[in-house]
GROMACS .gro file of C-alpha atoms in nm:
model
  217
    1UNK     CA    1   7.832 -17.528  -1.087
    2UNK     CA    2   8.126 -17.706  -0.934
    3UNK     CA    3   8.188 -17.684  -0.556
    4UNK     CA    4   8.543 -17.561  -0.486
    5UNK     CA    5   8.707 -17.695  -0.176
    6UNK     CA    6   8.976 -17.544   0.014
    7UNK     CA    7   9.259 -17.720   0.197
    8UNK     CA    8   9.201 -17.512   0.505
    9UNK     CA    9   8.977 -17.282   0.668
   10UNK     CA   10   9.268 -17.033   0.679
   11UNK     CA   11   9.341 -17.051   0.310
   12UNK     CA   12   8.977 -16.982   0.256
   13UNK     CA   13   8.958 -16.669   0.469
   14UNK     CA   14   9.274 -16.540   0.300
   15UNK     CA   15   9.133 -16.556  -0.036
   16UNK     CA   16   8.821 -16.427   0.066
   17UNK     CA   17   8.999 -16.118   0.212
   18UNK     CA   18   9.206 -16.082  -0.111
   19UNK     CA   19   8.879 -16.092  -0.328
   20UNK     CA   20   8.736 -15.845  -0.115
   21UNK     CA   21   9.012 -15.591  -0.129
   22UNK     CA   22   9.010 -15.662  -0.514
   23UNK     CA   23   8.663 -15.562  -0.533
   24UNK     CA   24   8.703 -15.252  -0.348
   25UNK     CA   25   8.965 -15.144  -0.553
   26UNK     CA   26   8.762 -15.203  -0.866
   27UNK     CA   27   8.481 -15.005  -0.697
   28UNK     CA   28   8.710 -14.714  -0.611
   29UNK     CA   29   8.872 -14.701  -0.951
   30UNK     CA   30   8.525 -14.692  -1.133
   31UNK     CA   31   8.419 -14.429  -0.867
   32UNK     CA   32   8.741 -14.197  -0.954
   33UNK     CA   33   8.675 -14.248  -1.338
   34UNK     CA   34   8.320 -14.154  -1.297
   35UNK     CA   35   8.408 -13.831  -1.079
   36UNK     CA   36   8.423 -13.495  -1.267
   37UNK     CA   37   8.786 -13.362  -1.271
   38UNK     CA   38   8.804 -13.112  -0.974
   39UNK     CA   39   9.083 -12.910  -1.132
   40UNK     CA   40   8.897 -12.851  -1.436
   41UNK     CA   41   8.581 -12.731  -1.238
   42UNK     CA   42   8.839 -12.504  -1.021
   43UNK     CA   43   8.948 -12.354  -1.383
   44UNK     CA   44   8.584 -12.303  -1.484
   45UNK     CA   45   8.494 -12.103  -1.185
   46UNK     CA   46   8.811 -11.891  -1.219
   47UNK     CA   47   8.734 -11.831  -1.576
   48UNK     CA   48   8.395 -11.751  -1.524
   49UNK     CA   49   8.440 -11.497  -1.238
   50UNK     CA   50   8.801 -11.356  -1.334
   51UNK     CA   51   8.849 -11.398  -0.948
   52UNK     CA   52   9.080 -11.597  -0.697
   53UNK     CA   53   8.928 -11.926  -0.647
   54UNK     CA   54   8.883 -11.996  -0.261
   55UNK     CA   55   8.924 -12.363  -0.134
   56UNK     CA   56   8.598 -12.322   0.058
   57UNK     CA   57   8.255 -12.179   0.047
   58UNK     CA   58   8.117 -12.019   0.356
   59UNK     CA   59   7.824 -12.102   0.626
   60UNK     CA   60   7.693 -11.946   0.919
   61UNK     CA   61   7.667 -11.595   0.780
   62UNK     CA   62   8.019 -11.605   0.622
   63UNK     CA   63   8.174 -11.716   0.951
   64UNK     CA   64   8.221 -12.076   0.887
   65UNK     CA   65   8.453 -12.196   0.621
   66UNK     CA   66   8.323 -12.511   0.461
   67UNK     CA   67   8.585 -12.724   0.277
   68UNK     CA   68   8.341 -12.940   0.106
   69UNK     CA   69   8.310 -12.686  -0.171
   70UNK     CA   70   8.482 -12.407  -0.356
   71UNK     CA   71   8.388 -12.025  -0.396
   72UNK     CA   72   8.491 -11.690  -0.580
   73UNK     CA   73   8.380 -11.343  -0.493
   74UNK     CA   74   8.220 -11.109  -0.738
   75UNK     CA   75   8.015 -10.798  -0.714
   76UNK     CA   76   7.685 -10.863  -0.604
   77UNK     CA   77   7.488 -10.708  -0.907
   78UNK     CA   78   7.665 -10.953  -1.144
   79UNK     CA   79   7.680 -11.274  -0.930
   80UNK     CA   80   7.344 -11.433  -1.050
   81UNK     CA   81   7.448 -11.356  -1.414
   82UNK     CA   82   7.791 -11.513  -1.365
   83UNK     CA   83   7.656 -11.835  -1.169
   84UNK     CA   84   7.404 -11.898  -1.424
   85UNK     CA   85   7.660 -11.903  -1.696
   86UNK     CA   86   7.893 -12.112  -1.510
   87UNK     CA   87   7.600 -12.364  -1.415
   88UNK     CA   88   7.557 -12.415  -1.799
   89UNK     CA   89   7.916 -12.520  -1.833
   90UNK     CA   90   7.947 -12.746  -1.520
   91UNK     CA   91   7.976 -13.115  -1.590
   92UNK     CA   92   7.715 -13.361  -1.400
   93UNK     CA   93   7.751 -13.391  -1.030
   94UNK     CA   94   7.856 -13.032  -0.989
   95UNK     CA   95   7.615 -12.754  -0.853
   96UNK     CA   96   7.660 -12.398  -0.849
   97UNK     CA   97   7.482 -12.111  -0.680
   98UNK     CA   98   7.501 -11.761  -0.525
   99UNK     CA   99   7.625 -11.833  -0.161
  100UNK     CA  100   7.686 -11.559   0.147
  101UNK     CA  101   7.613 -11.233  -0.005
  102UNK     CA  102   7.642 -11.029   0.329
  103UNK     CA  103   7.907 -11.214   0.514
  104UNK     CA  104   7.952 -11.132   0.895
  105UNK     CA  105   8.311 -11.247   0.888
  106UNK     CA  106   8.604 -11.031   1.024
  107UNK     CA  107   8.747 -10.874   0.811
  108UNK     CA  108   8.432 -10.846   0.601
  109UNK     CA  109   8.488 -10.999   0.240
  110UNK     CA  110   8.375 -10.753  -0.045
  111UNK     CA  111   8.115 -10.907  -0.258
  112UNK     CA  112   7.901 -11.201  -0.302
  113UNK     CA  113   8.045 -11.554  -0.323
  114UNK     CA  114   7.948 -11.786  -0.628
  115UNK     CA  115   7.972 -12.157  -0.489
  116UNK     CA  116   8.047 -12.458  -0.677
  117UNK     CA  117   8.013 -12.797  -0.484
  118UNK     CA  118   7.945 -13.170  -0.554
  119UNK     CA  119   7.603 -13.278  -0.542
  120UNK     CA  120   7.352 -13.524  -0.691
  121UNK     CA  121   7.032 -13.289  -0.713
  122UNK     CA  122   6.979 -12.946  -0.724
  123UNK     CA  123   6.828 -12.937  -0.374
  124UNK     CA  124   7.163 -13.050  -0.221
  125UNK     CA  125   7.271 -12.678  -0.268
  126UNK     CA  126   7.087 -12.620   0.081
  127UNK     CA  127   7.332 -12.883   0.236
  128UNK     CA  128   7.616 -12.724   0.086
  129UNK     CA  129   7.487 -12.367   0.231
  130UNK     CA  130   7.366 -12.549   0.552
  131UNK     CA  131   7.053 -12.340   0.529
  132UNK     CA  132   6.803 -12.366   0.810
  133UNK     CA  133   6.508 -12.204   0.968
  134UNK     CA  134   6.588 -12.288   1.324
  135UNK     CA  135   6.376 -11.991   1.465
  136UNK     CA  136   6.075 -12.173   1.319
  137UNK     CA  137   6.194 -12.526   1.411
  138UNK     CA  138   6.287 -12.624   1.083
  139UNK     CA  139   6.657 -12.769   0.979
  140UNK     CA  140   6.805 -12.833   0.624
  141UNK     CA  141   6.652 -13.159   0.570
  142UNK     CA  142   6.278 -13.020   0.647
  143UNK     CA  143   6.345 -12.719   0.408
  144UNK     CA  144   6.446 -12.975   0.149
  145UNK     CA  145   6.143 -13.177   0.178
  146UNK     CA  146   5.918 -12.903   0.144
  147UNK     CA  147   6.094 -12.766  -0.172
  148UNK     CA  148   6.095 -13.103  -0.319
  149UNK     CA  149   5.716 -13.072  -0.309
  150UNK     CA  150   5.735 -12.755  -0.495
  151UNK     CA  151   5.990 -12.901  -0.725
  152UNK     CA  152   5.737 -13.174  -0.812
  153UNK     CA  153   5.460 -12.958  -0.902
  154UNK     CA  154   5.615 -12.652  -1.048
  155UNK     CA  155   5.983 -12.722  -1.101
  156UNK     CA  156   6.220 -12.493  -0.901
  157UNK     CA  157   6.571 -12.359  -0.986
  158UNK     CA  158   6.754 -12.247  -0.658
  159UNK     CA  159   6.980 -11.936  -0.730
  160UNK     CA  160   7.100 -11.813  -0.399
  161UNK     CA  161   7.133 -11.991  -0.075
  162UNK     CA  162   7.267 -11.884   0.258
  163UNK     CA  163   7.241 -11.953   0.629
  164UNK     CA  164   6.859 -11.831   0.637
  165UNK     CA  165   6.794 -11.719   0.288
  166UNK     CA  166   6.675 -11.918  -0.035
  167UNK     CA  167   6.604 -11.736  -0.364
  168UNK     CA  168   6.443 -11.951  -0.637
  169UNK     CA  169   6.263 -11.935  -0.952
  170UNK     CA  170   5.943 -12.135  -1.077
  171UNK     CA  171   5.952 -12.291  -1.396
  172UNK     CA  172   5.589 -12.305  -1.389
  173UNK     CA  173   5.339 -12.065  -1.233
  174UNK     CA  174   5.088 -12.240  -1.001
  175UNK     CA  175   4.715 -12.247  -1.115
  176UNK     CA  176   4.604 -12.107  -0.796
  177UNK     CA  177   4.860 -11.823  -0.756
  178UNK     CA  178   4.674 -11.710  -0.433
  179UNK     CA  179   4.663 -12.068  -0.256
  180UNK     CA  180   5.038 -12.067  -0.332
  181UNK     CA  181   5.109 -11.739  -0.199
  182UNK     CA  182   4.925 -11.848   0.119
  183UNK     CA  183   5.118 -12.175   0.136
  184UNK     CA  184   5.437 -11.956   0.126
  185UNK     CA  185   5.347 -11.744   0.391
  186UNK     CA  186   5.272 -12.051   0.607
  187UNK     CA  187   5.594 -12.202   0.531
  188UNK     CA  188   5.802 -11.861   0.583
  189UNK     CA  189   5.598 -11.600   0.747
  190UNK     CA  190   5.886 -11.348   0.769
  191UNK     CA  191   5.856 -11.304   0.390
  192UNK     CA  192   5.514 -11.120   0.474
  193UNK     CA  193   5.590 -11.004   0.810
  194UNK     CA  194   5.898 -10.833   0.750
  195UNK     CA  195   5.883 -10.807   0.381
  196UNK     CA  196   5.563 -10.784   0.162
  197UNK     CA  197   5.331 -10.678   0.425
  198UNK     CA  198   5.033 -10.876   0.306
  199UNK     CA  199   4.991 -11.197   0.144
  200UNK     CA  200   4.824 -11.043  -0.150
  201UNK     CA  201   5.146 -10.832  -0.196
  202UNK     CA  202   5.338 -11.144  -0.190
  203UNK     CA  203   5.132 -11.297  -0.439
  204UNK     CA  204   5.168 -10.991  -0.672
  205UNK     CA  205   5.565 -11.021  -0.626
  206UNK     CA  206   5.549 -11.403  -0.730
  207UNK     CA  207   5.353 -11.337  -1.035
  208UNK     CA  208   5.613 -11.055  -1.133
  209UNK     CA  209   5.908 -11.235  -1.074
  210UNK     CA  210   5.824 -11.586  -1.117
  211UNK     CA  211   5.985 -11.663  -0.798
  212UNK     CA  212   6.044 -11.647  -0.421
  213UNK     CA  213   6.283 -11.508  -0.183
  214UNK     CA  214   6.255 -11.684   0.146
  215UNK     CA  215   6.407 -11.584   0.467
  216UNK     CA  216   6.370 -11.692   0.841
  217UNK     CA  217   6.505 -11.387   1.062
   0.00000   0.00000   0.00000
């Protein structure tokens, strides 16, 4: 390969800067071309819900508006059905889930929110919702790490995520369901102590619904 010589260091640095700018522009153009059409996704959410699309989703029990996602309010009893229908239509790099269902905002919104936001994997839903279990010393990344293990073993679908709640379905049931129920209890004690009452009742619930509703009070 021939060696390119420059008349001066100043010209060399200028050319290097121009090349860097050109490369950055190419990278930005490629990223924009690969990104899904935000306007189209907004229209899809509006069509799926028949409701006004809000330019935010909510965190902190509905009190914090997050501008990194969009949402629409629907009656809670049809929220999951509407969300799943929308999820099947969304392009890659977009996630949908049921967000805040019992807002503490004032004035109190009526209904549950269906949230749509960008993400590389389904577990990024927890980042959008900013779900945590701070009362048990776990932040969002800790919950994601634990659920990733379940996803690798059984496959999971996150249907709902709020400030301290996660509802998920298991694609494959654990072979040892009793052991899995004990693991769920250790990960989320409130599901038994404030819900099912016993680990055996939790096991029966998981068997019936093929899923788990987690919350950390």
